[in-house]
């Protein structure tokens, strides 16, 4: 179970209690040091079980959660029966939180948009480059001693410069990827639920998939985007194209993707997220054409620290009667 770290209290008042579900980057909790808050957290980085989250929520004013924490109706109801006022998710996505239940119980939900856009775009473009240029296959051969020396027909990848990049979703991260792609001389098109009014908008997802040399996914996980890229959509993709996903794993039918890669329908894939994290489809694990990273899109010290601080600031704002800028107002 967790331990309670006292941060001081005001005489005669009940101190506000904040549940911190995991160890946060150093310096993230400084905002609480001058306030009458108690922090409920583990001494180690072991995740809280669901039943522990339910129990802890009953006695917390706020929860600072990560995307791996399932903040479902049971957790929120337990909090609502107690004193829970806000759940601040240290992530842009909040599909791990039952937003409808939170609204029903009048519990604010906050996320951390904006601060990780450039960092995640860097990672997405790394995957675009690595998957297109067979970086994993070449590096693996080198490290295992299978590379016998330079050959003109070795590791023949696909050019990124001059390629047609199709972005599915066109929020801040996707637009940052587009900026990087234009620096490589790529033509960029995009698809979104609503017409963006911007050059390159494609209203039909099927058309974008059929035209693109590289497809990069940047949509939130919702009921509408679950398996957005399924067997039928993959069949529409250009022969020998590359697919990159840095959004949420469940946006792609992982089995269908793995089979398409094995059959040579797709040239390569770059994935930072998976349908059943931390498990990865065995066919993908075996494929040298799959560049696989362990969900590190926002993983720089500066960005992760800023995300955690933003979540903590949101807690203070809500508990002290202010409306945070990063308040999630409705389901997208």
XYZ file of C-alpha atoms in Angstrom:
332
model
C 0.000 0.000 0.000
C 0.998 3.596 -0.251
C 2.552 5.815 2.333
C 1.449 9.319 3.237
C 4.003 12.108 2.934
C 2.924 15.096 4.981
C 3.551 18.478 3.359
C 2.348 20.618 6.241
C -1.176 21.680 7.125
C -3.139 24.674 8.229
C -4.124 24.583 11.880
C -7.744 23.601 12.352
C -8.266 22.539 8.736
C -8.321 19.153 7.088
C -5.271 18.949 4.802
C -5.929 18.287 1.157
C -4.767 14.827 0.121
C -3.319 14.053 -3.313
C -2.827 10.498 -4.545
C 0.284 10.223 -6.734
C 0.021 6.879 -8.531
C 3.683 6.521 -9.583
C 7.062 8.081 -8.906
C 7.290 11.310 -10.930
C 10.442 12.938 -12.335
C 12.575 14.794 -9.820
C 11.268 18.277 -9.102
C 7.705 17.542 -10.232
C 6.153 17.884 -6.768
C 7.708 21.208 -5.791
C 4.394 23.032 -6.223
C 3.040 21.185 -3.193
C 5.893 21.997 -0.819
C 4.494 25.352 0.317
C 0.900 24.180 0.500
C -1.093 22.315 3.114
C -1.272 19.135 1.041
C -0.595 15.542 1.987
C 0.801 13.279 -0.706
C -0.278 9.654 -0.804
C 2.344 7.717 -2.707
C 4.501 4.627 -2.664
C 8.146 4.636 -1.706
C 8.847 2.539 -4.811
C 7.502 2.718 -8.368
C 5.200 -0.298 -8.115
C 1.808 0.361 -9.770
C -1.269 0.517 -7.573
C -3.692 -2.342 -8.120
C -7.245 -1.495 -9.108
C -8.592 -2.334 -5.655
C -5.913 -0.160 -4.059
C -6.866 2.739 -6.323
C -10.508 2.331 -5.315
C -9.610 2.365 -1.619
C -7.229 5.300 -1.938
C -9.693 7.352 -4.001
C -12.135 7.366 -1.076
C -9.746 9.492 0.983
C -8.186 11.679 -1.709
C -9.089 15.170 -2.880
C -7.132 14.656 -6.089
C -5.380 11.997 -8.146
C -2.334 12.547 -10.318
C -2.451 9.575 -12.680
C -0.522 8.151 -15.600
C -1.904 6.602 -18.778
C -1.305 3.117 -17.335
C -3.739 3.769 -14.454
C -7.313 2.661 -15.106
C -9.433 5.349 -13.527
C -12.786 3.732 -14.211
C -16.298 4.207 -12.846
C -15.552 2.196 -9.704
C -12.552 4.356 -8.802
C -14.446 7.558 -9.546
C -17.544 6.504 -7.638
C -15.418 5.688 -4.597
C -13.845 9.122 -4.883
C -17.206 10.818 -5.302
C -18.473 9.133 -2.149
C -15.521 10.709 -0.391
C -13.890 14.008 -1.349
C -12.390 13.548 -4.808
C -12.528 16.711 -6.915
C -10.015 16.231 -9.733
C -8.042 13.629 -11.677
C -5.016 15.080 -13.468
C -3.559 12.731 -16.075
C 0.122 13.312 -16.872
C -0.526 12.599 -20.556
C -2.257 14.176 -23.524
C -4.583 11.209 -23.947
C -7.115 10.372 -21.248
C -8.652 7.169 -22.605
C -7.631 5.501 -19.319
C -10.190 7.681 -17.515
C -13.945 7.145 -17.695
C -14.755 10.713 -18.641
C -18.529 10.218 -18.682
C -18.479 8.913 -15.117
C -16.188 11.735 -14.012
C -18.617 14.299 -15.396
C -21.556 12.528 -13.806
C -19.803 12.661 -10.430
C -18.674 16.280 -10.991
C -15.007 15.314 -10.876
C -12.742 17.464 -13.037
C -10.383 15.743 -15.471
C -7.213 17.440 -16.713
C -4.517 16.379 -19.165
C -1.205 17.803 -20.404
C -1.628 19.047 -23.978
C 0.925 21.119 -25.821
C 4.025 20.413 -23.766
C 4.950 17.157 -25.493
C 4.103 18.029 -29.095
C 7.603 18.684 -30.382
C 9.183 15.806 -28.465
C 6.620 13.296 -29.728
C 6.926 14.661 -33.261
C 10.686 14.079 -33.068
C 10.010 10.459 -32.110
C 7.438 9.990 -34.876
C 9.887 11.247 -37.453
C 12.602 9.022 -36.024
C 10.274 6.067 -36.668
C 9.525 7.316 -40.183
C 13.237 7.429 -40.962
C 14.128 4.166 -39.222
C 11.314 2.140 -40.789
C 11.879 3.582 -44.260
C 15.642 3.018 -44.208
C 15.609 -0.462 -42.586
C 17.632 0.856 -39.666
C 16.670 -1.929 -37.262
C 17.488 -4.722 -39.718
C 20.858 -3.188 -40.583
C 21.793 -2.438 -36.977
C 20.790 -5.933 -35.839
C 22.963 -7.568 -38.505
C 25.903 -5.370 -37.518
C 25.594 -6.140 -33.813
C 25.148 -9.878 -34.355
C 28.181 -10.166 -36.632
C 26.127 -10.983 -39.733
C 27.342 -7.973 -41.703
C 30.226 -9.083 -43.912
C 31.018 -5.694 -45.435
C 29.536 -3.105 -47.754
C 27.431 -4.273 -50.697
C 25.537 -2.246 -53.256
C 22.351 -4.289 -52.868
C 22.279 -4.382 -49.071
C 19.547 -2.838 -46.911
C 17.801 -1.056 -49.751
C 15.270 1.124 -48.028
C 12.845 3.760 -49.236
C 13.631 7.450 -49.620
C 11.957 9.751 -47.138
C 12.933 12.928 -48.959
C 10.390 13.603 -51.663
C 7.913 11.028 -50.293
C 4.198 11.658 -49.882
C 3.380 11.653 -46.177
C -0.213 11.091 -45.120
C -1.166 12.197 -41.611
C -4.256 10.664 -40.038
C -5.407 13.232 -37.516
C -4.144 16.796 -37.691
C -3.712 18.085 -34.164
C -0.640 19.740 -32.718
C 1.623 16.689 -32.891
C 0.658 15.873 -36.471
C 1.309 19.461 -37.522
C 4.732 19.334 -35.879
C 5.462 16.144 -37.852
C 4.332 17.949 -41.016
C 6.830 20.739 -40.315
C 9.642 18.199 -40.071
C 8.518 16.399 -43.209
C 8.528 19.570 -45.270
C 12.139 20.041 -44.249
C 12.800 16.720 -45.996
C 11.030 17.897 -49.125
C 7.998 15.698 -48.507
C 4.558 16.438 -49.831
C 2.160 16.309 -46.889
C -1.543 15.500 -46.928
C -3.840 14.968 -43.954
C -7.206 13.534 -42.967
C -9.303 14.611 -39.973
C -12.906 14.238 -38.827
C -13.692 17.779 -39.885
C -12.379 19.835 -42.772
C -9.377 21.760 -41.490
C -9.613 24.291 -44.303
C -5.872 23.900 -44.770
C -3.918 22.863 -47.865
C -3.539 19.093 -48.130
C -6.811 18.157 -46.435
C -8.242 14.874 -47.713
C -11.835 14.197 -46.708
C -11.667 10.481 -47.509
C -9.384 8.291 -45.376
C -9.312 5.621 -48.081
C -7.941 8.125 -50.575
C -5.181 9.212 -48.221
C -4.180 5.607 -47.526
C -4.063 4.770 -51.216
C -1.899 7.757 -52.129
C 0.614 7.904 -49.278
C 4.135 6.491 -49.304
C 4.196 6.911 -45.522
C 1.190 7.004 -43.188
C 1.558 8.400 -39.663
C -1.252 8.123 -37.108
C -2.113 10.972 -34.719
C -5.654 10.419 -33.452
C -6.947 9.993 -29.896
C -8.395 6.650 -28.877
C -12.195 6.808 -28.912
C -14.968 4.430 -29.871
C -14.742 5.836 -33.404
C -10.982 5.357 -33.751
C -10.710 1.847 -32.287
C -9.195 -0.243 -35.121
C -9.465 2.767 -37.403
C -6.694 1.070 -39.356
C -7.981 -2.472 -39.742
C -7.599 -5.212 -42.313
C -9.659 -3.383 -44.936
C -7.807 -0.092 -44.474
C -4.409 -1.804 -44.620
C -5.456 -3.443 -47.894
C -6.064 0.037 -49.306
C -2.564 1.219 -48.491
C -0.073 1.720 -51.265
C 1.998 -1.396 -51.965
C 5.317 -1.081 -50.171
C 4.292 1.842 -47.972
C 5.324 2.515 -44.377
C 2.996 2.862 -41.377
C 3.967 4.714 -38.190
C 1.888 4.883 -35.005
C 2.655 7.115 -32.043
C -0.972 7.679 -30.962
C -2.579 4.687 -29.211
C -2.044 1.028 -30.005
C -5.747 0.165 -30.246
C -6.114 2.500 -33.227
C -4.524 -0.295 -35.323
C -5.543 -3.927 -35.709
C -2.126 -5.250 -34.728
C -2.689 -8.766 -36.046
C -3.758 -7.487 -39.455
C -0.770 -5.144 -39.542
C 1.665 -7.921 -38.619
C 0.257 -10.183 -41.332
C 0.482 -7.451 -43.965
C 4.095 -6.831 -43.026
C 4.903 -10.546 -43.150
C 3.267 -10.829 -46.579
C 5.186 -7.849 -47.955
C 2.081 -5.694 -48.490
C 3.680 -3.089 -46.244
C 7.383 -2.279 -46.547
C 7.937 -1.403 -42.902
C 6.300 -0.221 -39.707
C 7.393 2.020 -36.870
C 5.478 1.602 -33.626
C 5.758 3.261 -30.240
C 2.370 2.020 -28.979
C 0.669 -1.372 -28.936
C -2.793 -2.822 -28.776
C -2.193 -4.798 -25.570
C 0.698 -3.018 -23.881
C 3.149 -4.168 -22.712
C 2.540 -7.268 -24.871
C 3.484 -7.024 -28.550
C 2.258 -9.264 -31.348
C 4.846 -12.067 -31.796
C 4.846 -11.631 -35.582
C 5.934 -8.019 -35.140
C 8.646 -9.010 -32.684
C 10.068 -11.433 -35.241
C 10.017 -9.023 -38.162
C 13.232 -7.146 -39.020
C 11.055 -4.626 -40.881
C 9.303 -3.562 -37.661
C 10.915 -0.783 -35.668
C 9.467 -1.181 -32.176
C 9.918 1.230 -29.270
C 8.476 0.952 -25.736
C 6.087 3.933 -25.689
C 8.761 6.623 -25.390
C 7.158 9.353 -27.493
C 7.388 12.008 -24.761
C 10.395 10.488 -23.010
C 12.840 13.295 -22.503
C 13.625 14.495 -19.003
C 12.496 18.042 -19.744
C 9.201 17.032 -21.341
C 8.183 14.387 -18.811
C 9.005 16.760 -15.930
C 6.927 19.511 -17.524
C 4.023 17.095 -18.006
C 4.112 16.053 -14.356
C 4.329 19.657 -13.160
C 1.382 20.624 -15.352
C -0.708 17.840 -13.848
C 0.231 18.921 -10.328
C -0.557 22.558 -11.134
C -3.987 21.481 -12.406
C -4.655 19.784 -9.064
C -3.822 22.969 -7.205
C -5.938 25.070 -9.546
C -9.045 22.920 -9.106
C -8.692 22.491 -5.343
C -8.082 26.204 -4.892
C -11.085 27.259 -6.948
C -9.415 28.123 -10.265
C -10.194 26.680 -13.692
C -7.069 25.156 -15.239
C -6.337 25.771 -18.908
C -5.929 22.021 -19.422
C -9.370 21.068 -18.158
C -10.968 18.372 -20.319
C -14.450 19.698 -21.002
C -16.108 16.985 -23.068
C -15.428 13.805 -24.981
C -14.049 14.341 -28.472
